[in-house]
Short mmCIF file of C-alpha atoms and ligand atoms in Angstrom, two decimals:
data_model
loop_
_atom_site.label_atom_id
_atom_site.label_comp_id
_atom_site.label_asym_id
_atom_site.label_seq_id
_atom_site.Cartn_x
_atom_site.Cartn_y
_atom_site.Cartn_z
CA GLU A 1029 0.00 0.00 0.00
CA THR A 1030 2.87 2.37 0.79
CA ASP A 1031 4.18 1.93 -2.77
CA LEU A 1032 0.73 2.65 -4.15
CA ILE A 1033 0.51 5.78 -2.03
CA THR A 1034 4.07 6.83 -3.04
CA LEU A 1035 3.24 6.16 -6.68
CA ASP A 1036 0.00 8.05 -6.43
CA PRO A 1037 0.70 11.40 -4.69
CA GLY A 1038 -2.81 12.67 -5.37
CA PHE A 1039 -4.29 9.46 -3.98
CA VAL A 1040 -6.75 9.84 -6.82
CA ASN A 1041 -6.23 6.36 -8.20
CA THR A 1042 -5.93 4.12 -5.16
CA GLY A 1043 -8.63 5.53 -2.95
CA SER A 1044 -6.08 5.77 -0.13
CA CYS A 1045 -5.71 9.18 1.44
CA ARG A 1046 -4.09 11.21 4.18
CA SER A 1047 -6.30 12.27 7.06
CA ASP A 1048 -5.91 14.10 10.39
CA ILE A 1049 -9.16 12.82 11.86
CA THR A 1050 -8.86 9.29 13.26
CA TYR A 1051 -5.89 7.09 14.11
CA ILE A 1052 -6.19 3.30 14.37
CA ASP A 1053 -3.43 0.86 15.29
CA GLY A 1054 -5.06 -2.45 14.38
CA ASP A 1055 -2.35 -4.63 15.93
CA ALA A 1056 -2.35 -2.76 19.22
CA GLY A 1057 -6.11 -2.18 19.28
CA ILE A 1058 -5.79 1.61 19.48
CA LEU A 1059 -8.44 4.10 18.31
CA ARG A 1060 -8.13 7.91 18.74
CA TYR A 1061 -10.31 10.75 17.42
CA ARG A 1062 -8.10 13.81 16.71
CA GLY A 1063 -5.54 12.26 19.08
CA TYR A 1064 -7.93 11.61 21.98
CA PRO A 1065 -8.19 7.90 23.02
CA ILE A 1066 -11.66 6.44 22.49
CA GLU A 1067 -11.67 5.16 26.09
CA GLN A 1068 -11.34 8.73 27.45
CA LEU A 1069 -13.98 10.16 25.10
CA ALA A 1070 -16.43 7.34 25.91
CA LYS A 1071 -15.98 8.03 29.63
CA ASN A 1072 -15.78 11.85 29.71
CA SER A 1073 -17.36 13.31 26.57
CA THR A 1074 -20.82 13.53 25.00
CA PHE A 1075 -21.84 12.65 21.46
CA VAL A 1076 -22.44 16.31 20.53
CA GLU A 1077 -19.07 17.36 21.99
CA THR A 1078 -17.27 14.50 20.18
CA SER A 1079 -19.09 15.47 16.95
CA TYR A 1080 -17.70 18.99 17.34
CA LEU A 1081 -14.20 17.56 17.93
CA LEU A 1082 -14.32 15.37 14.81
CA ILE A 1083 -15.72 18.14 12.56
CA TYR A 1084 -13.80 21.18 13.88
CA ASP A 1085 -10.66 19.23 15.06
CA GLU A 1086 -10.56 20.62 18.63
CA LEU A 1087 -12.62 20.01 21.76
CA PRO A 1088 -15.03 22.98 22.07
CA ASN A 1089 -14.87 25.42 24.99
CA ALA A 1090 -18.10 26.03 26.92
CA LYS A 1091 -19.29 28.86 24.63
CA GLN A 1092 -18.50 26.95 21.44
CA LEU A 1093 -20.33 23.88 22.73
CA GLU A 1094 -23.34 25.93 23.78
CA ASP A 1095 -23.55 27.66 20.37
CA PHE A 1096 -23.12 24.34 18.54
CA THR A 1097 -25.80 22.69 20.67
CA GLN A 1098 -28.24 25.55 20.14
CA GLN A 1099 -27.66 25.61 16.38
CA ILE A 1100 -28.42 21.89 16.21
CA GLN A 1101 -31.56 22.32 18.34
CA ARG A 1102 -32.85 25.03 15.97
CA HIS A 1103 -32.78 22.59 13.06
CA THR A 1104 -34.21 19.36 14.50
CA MET A 1105 -37.61 19.82 12.80
CA LEU A 1106 -38.21 18.56 9.25
CA HIS A 1107 -39.80 20.64 6.49
CA GLU A 1108 -43.51 19.73 6.52
CA ASP A 1109 -43.26 18.69 2.85
CA LEU A 1110 -40.38 16.33 3.64
CA LYS A 1111 -42.60 14.54 6.17
CA LYS A 1112 -44.92 13.64 3.28
CA PHE A 1113 -42.15 11.43 1.88
CA PHE A 1114 -42.86 8.90 4.61
CA ASP A 1115 -46.42 8.37 3.30
CA GLY A 1116 -44.95 6.99 0.08
CA PHE A 1117 -42.90 4.21 1.67
CA PRO A 1118 -44.39 0.75 2.27
CA VAL A 1119 -45.21 0.32 5.99
CA ASP A 1120 -42.72 -2.54 6.24
CA ALA A 1121 -39.95 -0.59 4.49
CA HIS A 1122 -36.55 -1.12 6.15
CA PRO A 1123 -35.58 2.18 7.84
CA MET A 1124 -32.11 2.29 6.23
CA PRO A 1125 -33.28 2.94 2.63
CA VAL A 1126 -35.88 5.31 4.10
CA LEU A 1127 -33.05 7.17 5.86
CA SER A 1128 -30.80 7.35 2.79
CA SER A 1129 -33.74 8.51 0.60
CA ALA A 1130 -34.80 11.23 3.04
CA VAL A 1131 -31.20 12.43 3.53
CA SER A 1132 -30.74 12.65 -0.23
CA ALA A 1133 -34.04 14.53 -0.44
CA LEU A 1134 -32.74 17.11 2.05
CA SER A 1135 -30.65 18.51 -0.83
CA THR A 1136 -33.89 19.32 -2.71
CA PHE A 1137 -34.88 21.59 0.18
CA TYR A 1138 -31.54 23.03 1.25
CA GLN A 1139 -28.96 22.66 -1.50
CA ARG A 1140 -30.34 24.03 -4.75
CA SER A 1141 -28.87 27.24 -6.14
CA LEU A 1142 -26.22 27.83 -3.44
CA ASP A 1143 -22.62 26.78 -3.94
CA PRO A 1144 -22.37 23.56 -1.87
CA PHE A 1145 -18.75 24.26 -0.99
CA ASP A 1146 -18.67 27.74 0.41
CA GLU A 1147 -18.15 27.90 4.17
CA PRO A 1148 -21.56 29.17 5.37
CA ASN A 1149 -23.38 26.50 3.39
CA VAL A 1150 -21.06 23.70 4.47
CA ASP A 1151 -21.50 24.75 8.11
CA LEU A 1152 -25.28 25.05 7.72
CA SER A 1153 -25.55 21.70 5.92
CA THR A 1154 -23.41 20.18 8.69
CA ILE A 1155 -25.78 21.45 11.38
CA ARG A 1156 -28.90 20.47 9.43
CA LEU A 1157 -27.68 16.88 9.00
CA LEU A 1158 -26.63 16.46 12.65
CA ALA A 1159 -30.01 17.86 13.70
CA LYS A 1160 -32.34 16.18 11.21
CA VAL A 1161 -30.93 12.66 10.81
CA PRO A 1162 -32.08 11.58 14.32
CA THR A 1163 -35.54 13.04 13.54
CA ILE A 1164 -35.72 11.21 10.20
CA ALA A 1165 -34.58 7.98 11.91
CA ALA A 1166 -37.27 8.27 14.59
CA TYR A 1167 -39.94 9.01 11.96
CA ALA A 1168 -38.83 6.02 9.86
CA TYR A 1169 -39.47 3.83 12.90
CA LYS A 1170 -42.79 5.49 13.74
CA ASN A 1171 -43.90 5.10 10.12
CA SER A 1172 -43.12 1.37 10.26
CA ILE A 1173 -45.39 0.85 13.28
CA GLY A 1174 -48.17 3.15 12.13
CA GLN A 1175 -47.76 5.61 14.97
CA PRO A 1176 -47.87 9.42 14.64
CA PHE A 1177 -44.71 11.52 14.53
CA LEU A 1178 -43.78 13.65 17.55
CA TYR A 1179 -42.26 17.05 16.93
CA PRO A 1180 -38.81 17.48 18.50
CA ASP A 1181 -38.74 18.89 22.05
CA ASN A 1182 -35.74 21.18 22.20
CA SER A 1183 -35.68 21.25 25.97
CA LEU A 1184 -34.02 17.83 25.57
CA ASN A 1185 -30.51 17.12 24.29
CA LEU A 1186 -29.97 15.45 20.91
CA VAL A 1187 -30.03 11.85 22.19
CA GLU A 1188 -32.94 12.43 24.61
CA ASN A 1189 -34.89 14.10 21.77
CA PHE A 1190 -34.25 11.10 19.53
CA LEU A 1191 -35.42 8.65 22.22
CA ARG A 1192 -38.58 10.65 22.87
CA MET A 1193 -39.43 10.92 19.14
CA THR A 1194 -38.78 7.18 18.78
CA PHE A 1195 -40.63 5.81 21.80
CA GLY A 1196 -42.91 8.66 22.89
CA LEU A 1197 -46.65 8.92 22.12
CA PRO A 1198 -48.78 12.07 21.74
CA ALA A 1199 -51.34 10.57 24.12
CA GLU A 1200 -49.08 10.45 27.13
CA PRO A 1201 -45.99 12.12 28.60
CA TYR A 1202 -42.69 10.37 27.90
CA GLU A 1203 -39.92 10.46 30.48
CA VAL A 1204 -36.49 9.77 28.97
CA ASP A 1205 -34.60 7.21 31.10
CA PRO A 1206 -31.30 9.00 31.84
CA GLU A 1207 -29.45 5.67 31.99
CA VAL A 1208 -30.67 4.76 28.49
CA ALA A 1209 -29.80 8.22 27.15
CA LYS A 1210 -26.33 8.07 28.71
CA ALA A 1211 -25.67 4.57 27.36
CA LEU A 1212 -26.89 5.47 23.85
CA ASP A 1213 -24.84 8.68 23.90
CA MET A 1214 -21.75 6.61 24.71
CA LEU A 1215 -22.54 4.10 21.93
CA PHE A 1216 -22.87 6.97 19.43
CA ILE A 1217 -19.41 8.23 20.52
CA LEU A 1218 -17.96 4.76 19.89
CA HIS A 1219 -19.41 4.73 16.36
CA ALA A 1220 -18.60 8.34 15.47
CA ASP A 1221 -15.64 7.65 13.18
CA HIS A 1222 -13.33 4.88 12.05
CA GLU A 1223 -11.02 6.32 9.37
CA GLN A 1224 -11.36 4.84 5.87
CA ASN A 1225 -14.02 2.16 6.44
CA CYS A 1226 -16.31 1.18 3.57
CA SER A 1227 -19.01 3.81 4.18
CA THR A 1228 -16.61 6.69 4.94
CA SER A 1229 -14.56 5.91 1.83
CA THR A 1230 -17.86 5.98 -0.09
CA VAL A 1231 -18.67 9.44 1.27
CA ARG A 1232 -15.21 10.68 0.26
CA LEU A 1233 -15.36 9.12 -3.21
CA VAL A 1234 -18.83 10.50 -3.97
CA GLY A 1235 -17.84 13.91 -2.54
CA SER A 1236 -14.67 13.97 -4.68
CA SER A 1237 -16.93 14.49 -7.74
CA GLN A 1238 -18.15 17.69 -5.97
CA ALA A 1239 -21.50 16.14 -5.11
CA ASN A 1240 -23.02 18.05 -2.19
CA LEU A 1241 -22.85 16.90 1.44
CA PHE A 1242 -26.41 15.50 1.54
CA ALA A 1243 -25.85 13.36 -1.56
CA SER A 1244 -22.50 12.10 -0.24
CA ILE A 1245 -23.91 11.19 3.18
CA SER A 1246 -26.83 9.39 1.55
CA ALA A 1247 -24.30 7.24 -0.35
CA GLY A 1248 -22.50 6.48 2.93
CA ILE A 1249 -25.77 5.34 4.52
CA ASN A 1250 -26.32 2.91 1.66
CA ALA A 1251 -22.81 1.48 2.01
CA LEU A 1252 -23.29 1.05 5.76
CA PHE A 1253 -26.48 -0.97 5.18
CA GLY A 1254 -24.48 -4.00 3.99
CA PRO A 1255 -24.43 -6.96 6.44
CA LEU A 1256 -20.63 -7.13 6.31
CA HIS A 1257 -20.44 -3.51 7.50
CA GLY A 1258 -23.06 -1.72 9.56
CA GLY A 1259 -25.67 -4.44 9.06
CA ALA A 1260 -23.57 -6.80 11.20
CA ASN A 1261 -25.01 -5.61 14.54
CA ALA A 1262 -28.45 -6.89 13.51
CA ALA A 1263 -26.95 -10.09 12.05
CA VAL A 1264 -25.25 -10.80 15.40
CA LEU A 1265 -28.59 -10.82 17.21
CA THR A 1266 -30.11 -13.21 14.63
CA MET A 1267 -27.04 -15.44 15.03
CA LEU A 1268 -27.35 -15.48 18.85
CA GLU A 1269 -31.10 -16.18 18.66
CA ASN A 1270 -30.49 -19.09 16.28
CA ILE A 1271 -27.91 -20.55 18.69
CA ARG A 1272 -30.35 -20.07 21.60
CA ASP A 1273 -33.06 -21.85 19.62
CA ASN A 1274 -30.63 -24.70 19.00
CA HIS A 1275 -30.38 -25.37 22.74
CA GLY A 1276 -27.60 -22.80 23.11
CA ASN A 1277 -25.29 -25.15 21.23
CA THR A 1278 -22.31 -22.93 20.42
CA ASP A 1279 -20.11 -25.92 19.51
CA ASP A 1280 -22.52 -26.86 16.72
CA PHE A 1281 -22.54 -23.31 15.35
CA VAL A 1282 -18.76 -22.87 15.52
CA ALA A 1283 -18.33 -26.17 13.66
CA LYS A 1284 -20.47 -24.76 10.82
CA VAL A 1285 -18.37 -21.57 10.80
CA LYS A 1286 -15.13 -23.54 10.61
CA ASN A 1287 -16.57 -25.73 7.85
CA LYS A 1288 -17.35 -22.47 6.03
CA GLU A 1289 -20.94 -23.49 5.44
CA PRO A 1290 -22.45 -21.00 2.93
CA GLY A 1291 -23.65 -17.85 4.63
CA VAL A 1292 -22.34 -18.92 8.05
CA ARG A 1293 -19.94 -16.45 9.63
CA LEU A 1294 -19.30 -15.48 13.23
CA MET A 1295 -21.01 -12.13 12.82
CA GLY A 1296 -19.56 -9.36 14.96
CA PHE A 1297 -16.14 -11.01 14.69
CA GLY A 1298 -13.20 -10.12 12.47
CA HIS A 1299 -11.99 -6.85 11.07
CA ARG A 1300 -9.89 -5.69 8.12
CA VAL A 1301 -7.76 -3.48 10.38
CA TYR A 1302 -8.07 -4.76 13.95
CA LYS A 1303 -6.01 -7.92 14.37
CA ASN A 1304 -6.49 -7.47 18.10
CA TYR A 1305 -9.52 -6.77 20.26
CA ASP A 1306 -11.56 -3.84 18.82
CA PRO A 1307 -11.25 -1.27 21.66
CA ARG A 1308 -14.85 -0.25 21.08
CA ALA A 1309 -16.05 -3.84 21.57
CA ALA A 1310 -14.14 -4.01 24.86
CA ILE A 1311 -15.91 -0.88 26.13
CA VAL A 1312 -19.34 -2.17 25.04
CA ARG A 1313 -18.70 -5.63 26.53
CA ASP A 1314 -17.70 -4.12 29.88
CA THR A 1315 -20.87 -2.03 30.08
CA ALA A 1316 -23.34 -4.40 28.38
CA ARG A 1317 -24.31 -6.55 31.35
CA GLY A 1318 -24.92 -3.58 33.63
CA ILE A 1319 -27.06 -1.75 31.06
CA ILE A 1320 -29.01 -4.88 30.04
CA GLU A 1321 -29.75 -5.87 33.65
CA LYS A 1322 -30.74 -2.27 34.52
CA LEU A 1323 -33.16 -2.24 31.58
CA GLY A 1324 -34.56 -5.62 32.53
CA GLY A 1325 -33.25 -7.26 29.37
CA GLY A 1326 -32.46 -10.97 29.22
CA ASP A 1327 -28.97 -12.22 30.05
CA GLU A 1328 -29.48 -15.40 28.02
CA LEU A 1329 -28.23 -14.01 24.69
CA LEU A 1330 -25.46 -12.09 26.45
CA ASP A 1331 -24.33 -15.31 28.13
CA ILE A 1332 -24.29 -17.04 24.72
CA ALA A 1333 -22.31 -14.12 23.26
CA MET A 1334 -19.72 -14.25 26.04
CA LYS A 1335 -19.49 -18.05 25.75
CA LEU A 1336 -18.99 -17.66 21.98
CA GLU A 1337 -16.31 -15.05 22.56
CA ASP A 1338 -14.44 -17.24 25.05
CA TYR A 1339 -14.65 -20.16 22.64
CA ALA A 1340 -13.34 -18.16 19.66
CA LEU A 1341 -10.54 -16.46 21.58
CA ASN A 1342 -9.17 -19.88 22.52
CA ASP A 1343 -9.82 -21.74 19.27
CA GLU A 1344 -6.95 -21.95 16.78
CA TYR A 1345 -9.25 -21.33 13.76
CA PHE A 1346 -10.05 -17.84 15.05
CA VAL A 1347 -6.70 -17.22 16.74
CA GLU A 1348 -4.65 -17.98 13.59
CA ARG A 1349 -6.94 -15.72 11.57
CA LYS A 1350 -6.72 -13.02 14.28
CA LEU A 1351 -10.48 -12.84 14.56
CA TYR A 1352 -11.67 -10.85 17.58
CA PRO A 1353 -15.01 -9.29 18.49
CA ASN A 1354 -15.62 -6.01 16.66
CA VAL A 1355 -17.86 -3.11 17.60
CA ASP A 1356 -20.95 -4.93 16.34
CA PHE A 1357 -20.68 -8.01 18.55
CA TYR A 1358 -22.34 -6.66 21.71
CA THR A 1359 -24.12 -3.48 20.60
CA GLY A 1360 -27.23 -5.22 19.26
CA LEU A 1361 -27.91 -6.79 22.69
CA ILE A 1362 -27.96 -3.34 24.27
CA TYR A 1363 -30.11 -1.83 21.51
CA GLN A 1364 -32.61 -4.70 21.99
CA ALA A 1365 -32.69 -4.10 25.75
CA MET A 1366 -33.39 -0.41 25.04
CA GLY A 1367 -36.47 -1.45 23.05
CA PHE A 1368 -35.21 -0.92 19.49
CA PRO A 1369 -36.32 -3.48 16.86
CA THR A 1370 -33.49 -5.22 14.94
CA GLU A 1371 -34.21 -3.16 11.80
CA MET A 1372 -33.23 0.00 13.69
CA PHE A 1373 -29.79 -1.27 14.80
CA THR A 1374 -27.96 -0.16 11.64
CA VAL A 1375 -29.85 3.15 11.69
CA LEU A 1376 -28.36 3.72 15.16
CA PHE A 1377 -24.93 2.99 13.68
CA ALA A 1378 -25.62 5.62 10.98
CA ILE A 1379 -26.63 8.28 13.54
CA GLY A 1380 -23.38 7.60 15.40
CA ARG A 1381 -21.20 7.59 12.26
CA LEU A 1382 -22.68 10.79 10.81
CA PRO A 1383 -20.17 13.25 12.36
CA GLY A 1384 -17.28 11.14 11.09
CA TRP A 1385 -18.69 11.08 7.57
CA ILE A 1386 -19.20 14.86 7.68
CA ALA A 1387 -15.66 15.44 9.04
CA HIS A 1388 -14.11 13.36 6.23
CA TRP A 1389 -16.19 15.06 3.51
CA ARG A 1390 -15.15 18.49 4.81
CA GLU A 1391 -11.49 17.43 5.07
CA MET A 1392 -11.63 16.14 1.50
CA ILE A 1393 -13.19 19.30 -0.02
CA GLU A 1394 -10.81 21.54 1.95
CA ASP A 1395 -7.74 19.65 0.63
CA PRO A 1396 -6.38 21.54 -2.45
CA ASP A 1397 -4.82 18.25 -3.65
CA THR A 1398 -8.20 16.52 -3.84
CA ARG A 1399 -9.19 15.49 -7.35
CA ILE A 1400 -12.01 13.22 -8.43
CA GLY A 1401 -11.47 9.68 -7.17
CA ARG A 1402 -10.68 7.21 -9.94
CA PRO A 1403 -9.46 3.85 -8.54
CA ARG A 1404 -7.29 1.92 -11.04
CA GLN A 1405 -7.97 -1.67 -12.18
CA VAL A 1406 -5.90 -4.62 -13.43
CA TYR A 1407 -7.66 -5.77 -16.63
CA THR A 1408 -8.11 -9.58 -16.73
CA GLY A 1409 -10.65 -9.83 -19.58
CA PRO A 1410 -10.21 -11.21 -23.14
CA THR A 1411 -7.62 -9.75 -25.53
CA GLU A 1412 -8.86 -7.99 -28.69
CA ARG A 1413 -11.25 -10.03 -30.83
CA ASP A 1414 -13.54 -9.36 -33.87
CA PHE A 1415 -17.33 -9.05 -33.78
CA VAL A 1416 -19.17 -12.36 -34.49
CA PRO A 1417 -22.26 -12.11 -36.73
CA MET A 1418 -25.43 -13.63 -35.25
CA GLU A 1419 -25.52 -16.54 -37.76
CA GLU A 1420 -22.02 -17.63 -36.67
CA ARG A 1421 -22.70 -17.62 -32.90
C1 LIG B 1034 -17.64 -2.86 10.77
O1 LIG B 1034 -13.72 -1.01 8.33
C2 LIG B 1034 -14.23 -0.66 9.41
O2 LIG B 1034 -13.63 0.09 10.18
C3 LIG B 1034 -15.62 -1.19 9.71
C4 LIG B 1034 -16.18 -0.85 11.08
C5 LIG B 1034 -16.42 0.63 11.23
O3 LIG B 1034 -16.42 1.12 12.37
O4 LIG B 1034 -16.69 1.30 10.21
O5 LIG B 1034 -15.29 -1.27 12.09
C6 LIG B 1034 -17.54 -1.48 11.32
O6 LIG B 1034 -18.03 -3.01 9.65
C7 LIG B 1034 -17.16 -4.01 11.62
C8 LIG B 1034 -17.26 -5.37 10.86
C9 LIG B 1034 -18.70 -5.87 10.96
N1 LIG B 1034 -18.87 -7.06 10.12
C10 LIG B 1034 -18.98 -8.28 10.67
O7 LIG B 1034 -18.88 -8.51 11.88
C11 LIG B 1034 -19.25 -9.38 9.65
C12 LIG B 1034 -18.39 -10.61 9.99
N2 LIG B 1034 -16.99 -10.24 9.74
C13 LIG B 1034 -16.45 -10.66 8.46
O8 LIG B 1034 -17.34 -10.68 7.40
C14 LIG B 1034 -15.07 -10.05 8.18
O9 LIG B 1034 -14.32 -10.25 9.30
C15 LIG B 1034 -14.95 -8.60 7.77
C16 LIG B 1034 -15.83 -8.27 6.62
C17 LIG B 1034 -15.27 -7.71 8.90
C18 LIG B 1034 -13.49 -8.37 7.39
O10 LIG B 1034 -13.28 -9.09 6.25
P1 LIG B 1034 -11.80 -9.24 5.65
O11 LIG B 1034 -10.82 -8.34 6.28
O12 LIG B 1034 -11.95 -9.18 4.17
O13 LIG B 1034 -11.41 -10.64 6.15
P2 LIG B 1034 -11.48 -11.88 5.24
O14 LIG B 1034 -12.88 -12.02 4.73
O15 LIG B 1034 -10.35 -11.77 4.26
O16 LIG B 1034 -11.21 -13.06 6.25
C19 LIG B 1034 -9.91 -13.55 6.47
C20 LIG B 1034 -10.16 -14.98 6.93
C21 LIG B 1034 -11.00 -15.78 5.93
O17 LIG B 1034 -10.66 -17.15 6.15
P3 LIG B 1034 -9.69 -17.91 5.07
O18 LIG B 1034 -10.33 -17.66 3.70
O19 LIG B 1034 -8.36 -17.25 5.22
O20 LIG B 1034 -9.74 -19.35 5.47
O21 LIG B 1034 -10.92 -14.97 8.14
C22 LIG B 1034 -12.18 -15.58 7.89
C23 LIG B 1034 -12.42 -15.60 6.38
O22 LIG B 1034 -13.23 -16.70 6.04
N3 LIG B 1034 -13.17 -14.75 8.55
C24 LIG B 1034 -14.18 -15.20 9.27
C25 LIG B 1034 -14.83 -14.07 9.76
N4 LIG B 1034 -14.21 -12.97 9.33
C26 LIG B 1034 -13.19 -13.38 8.58
N5 LIG B 1034 -14.58 -16.46 9.53
C27 LIG B 1034 -15.66 -16.58 10.32
N6 LIG B 1034 -16.34 -15.53 10.83
C28 LIG B 1034 -15.96 -14.28 10.57
N7 LIG B 1034 -16.62 -13.24 11.09
#
């Protein structure tokens, strides 16, 4: 890869790039946002504060954080015409394509004649996305269960507002559980960025054609939807439920994984970069039991997950392939305990990853060396040959 980068100073052909945003050491299991260790941010920061750090590359002072928070609060409502979009989706539509469609549609309301790259518009589009994506996500869920939308309540913070719009009902007051809000806020911090993963690279590649921020983020949401990427957190829960329904027989499941039965993978395990324990998974694992028990969730699937982890970490098949739990292995269990349906798990990943996508898009458009991405290929098709008339085929 170094040769490719050396050979390709503009990074235009390999898709690799320089970035100041996130540092990962996959062998040592290190993750830092703008130099700050993920463990410290998860413990001491908030999702809005970490979003500011990723996007504006420094932790905000009190005034900056207050201004940023207030700007976001002013934009949490959706245009009344945008809400009509939800009427067009089938009731059982998966919320991820609903989210990517609505985010793309935001550009029809907010990104028409103005230059998408001049500072005020980039800052305003940044705020609008951070503010409106949680609202769109909550409405996608409400639409799927036939319940009315709640307008945002800006006396609440971003995460509390999202929880209320997701689980609240117009007919009765909704009290946000501070433990749930705190746990979800921490999970969003853990998902906020991860350097050049599939969806972030998609955002950068689409943005390199000078597509606006809404269009680029919509592309990232679609990339995240894949079960090998953001869709894995939902796939983990299905995997654990299948093991539970097979009398909790982890040995039987692991045998299928090792035999590479079609479609059988240890979901939530493995990573292209981490060849050690994903530091985010370690944080989630250490907090999962407490949160799940507090919320009255079942330990059964968590026990199966921990048994599966112990098995894999001591089995040569996984050890020699350096397969460890990744961020998706335990998160689904917490989301389920919070009351989210499986279809919403990847949407939660998207809400968390949004500030990272925005930070990378802004870094890319602000880099004078950026040119349109054009990955190279090695051609392996047929050599030149003449056209064959139909009667000779
Ligand atoms: C995320 O890039 C990022 O940063 C992503 C992410 C982020 O924050 O953005 O961290 C979020 O996407 C985490 C990953 C979530 N996906 C899953 O949990 C799905 C299950 N994991 C695998 O599909 C896989 O590990 C990947 C996709 C995550 C990584 O794939 P790689 O790097 O291409 O690894 P590979 O497919 O080349 O596997 C190497 C070997 C193979 O065996 P051999 O062919 O050498 O015999 O390991 C095996 C694979 O079969 N393997 C697995 C496995 N993952 C890899 N075997 C069983 N179960 C698995 N989960």
